[in-house]
Amino acid sequence: MPHPRLTGLGAGLFASAVMLVLGLLDRLLFDGSPVVFGILFLPVSALTALWVRPADLVTAPISVPIAFAVGVVPIAGGSGGFGGQAMAVVTALAVHAGWLYGGTLVAGLISSVRKVRDMGRRQRAGARPLPGRRPAP
C-alpha cells in the first residue's frame, strides 16, 4: 500500500479530485446513486486522513466535506441552468448529510489518533538522555 505524505492543500485536492471522478462514475454506472457515492466517500475520507503529513493533520477533517460537495455535483441532477444546479447541490448536501458527517467523523478520528500518537512519540524521544551524558539526579 502506498504511503504518500500529502500537504494540506494536496490532501484537499486529492480528495476533491477522487470524489469528482467517483461522482462521475456513479452517475455513469449507477445512475447517480447516493448510497454508492456515500459508501465510496468513507474510504476516501480515511485515505485522506492517513496520507496527510503530520504537520497538516488538521486539514483532513476540513477538506473532506469540501470534497464531498465537489463530488456531489455530478449526481445532484439539477436542471434549469446554474440556479437549478446550485439548488440541486444544496438539496443533495442536505439530504445526504449523514454520509457527509460520517466521512468527516472518520477523517477526524483518524487524524486525532495520528496526532496523539505523534505527540507521544515526540515526548518519548525528548525524554531520552542524550548519548554520552548522564541523566540528571
GROMACS .gro file of C-alpha atoms in nm, residues 61-123:
model
   63
   61PRO     CA    1  -1.143   1.685   0.855
   62ILE     CA    2  -1.177   2.024   0.685
   63SER     CA    3  -1.104   1.913   0.330
   64VAL     CA    4  -1.323   1.602   0.312
   65PRO     CA    5  -1.657   1.788   0.339
   66ILE     CA    6  -1.539   2.018   0.061
   67ALA     CA    7  -1.452   1.711  -0.146
   68PHE     CA    8  -1.799   1.568  -0.079
   69ALA     CA    9  -1.955   1.891  -0.208
   70VAL     CA   10  -1.737   1.881  -0.520
   71GLY     CA   11  -1.821   1.517  -0.586
   72VAL     CA   12  -2.196   1.556  -0.534
   73VAL     CA   13  -2.225   1.799  -0.828
   74PRO     CA   14  -2.248   1.526  -1.098
   75ILE     CA   15  -2.508   1.321  -0.908
   76ALA     CA   16  -2.723   1.613  -0.785
   77GLY     CA   17  -2.932   1.610  -1.101
   78GLY     CA   18  -3.028   1.976  -1.130
   79SER     CA   19  -3.182   2.134  -1.436
   80GLY     CA   20  -3.265   2.484  -1.549
   81GLY     CA   21  -2.921   2.641  -1.565
   82PHE     CA   22  -2.686   2.749  -1.290
   83GLY     CA   23  -2.959   2.828  -1.037
   84GLY     CA   24  -3.124   2.491  -1.076
   85GLN     CA   25  -2.793   2.308  -1.049
   86ALA     CA   26  -2.695   2.508  -0.740
   87MET     CA   27  -3.027   2.430  -0.571
   88ALA     CA   28  -2.987   2.062  -0.656
   89VAL     CA   29  -2.639   2.057  -0.499
   90VAL     CA   30  -2.761   2.231  -0.183
   91THR     CA   31  -3.054   1.989  -0.160
   92ALA     CA   32  -2.826   1.688  -0.214
   93LEU     CA   33  -2.591   1.812   0.060
   94ALA     CA   34  -2.884   1.850   0.300
   95VAL     CA   35  -3.043   1.516   0.215
   96HIS     CA   36  -2.718   1.320   0.229
   97ALA     CA   37  -2.574   1.492   0.536
   98GLY     CA   38  -2.542   1.157   0.714
   99TRP     CA   39  -2.275   1.041   0.471
  100LEU     CA   40  -2.109   1.381   0.494
  101TYR     CA   41  -2.096   1.367   0.874
  102GLY     CA   42  -1.981   1.005   0.870
  103GLY     CA   43  -1.687   1.073   0.640
  104THR     CA   44  -1.591   1.382   0.837
  105LEU     CA   45  -1.605   1.178   1.157
  106VAL     CA   46  -1.383   0.909   1.003
  107ALA     CA   47  -1.126   1.169   0.895
  108GLY     CA   48  -1.144   1.343   1.232
  109LEU     CA   49  -1.094   1.024   1.432
  110ILE     CA   50  -0.803   0.905   1.220
  111SER     CA   51  -0.639   1.249   1.234
  112SER     CA   52  -0.686   1.268   1.612
  113VAL     CA   53  -0.538   0.924   1.670
  114ARG     CA   54  -0.243   1.005   1.445
  115LYS     CA   55  -0.184   1.335   1.627
  116VAL     CA   56  -0.194   1.173   1.972
  117ARG     CA   57   0.047   0.900   1.859
  118ASP     CA   58   0.279   1.162   1.709
  119MET     CA   59   0.275   1.368   2.030
  120GLY     CA   60   0.352   1.057   2.237
  121ARG     CA   61   0.638   0.965   2.004
  122ARG     CA   62   0.785   1.313   2.034
  123GLN     CA   63   0.750   1.313   2.411
   0.00000   0.00000   0.00000
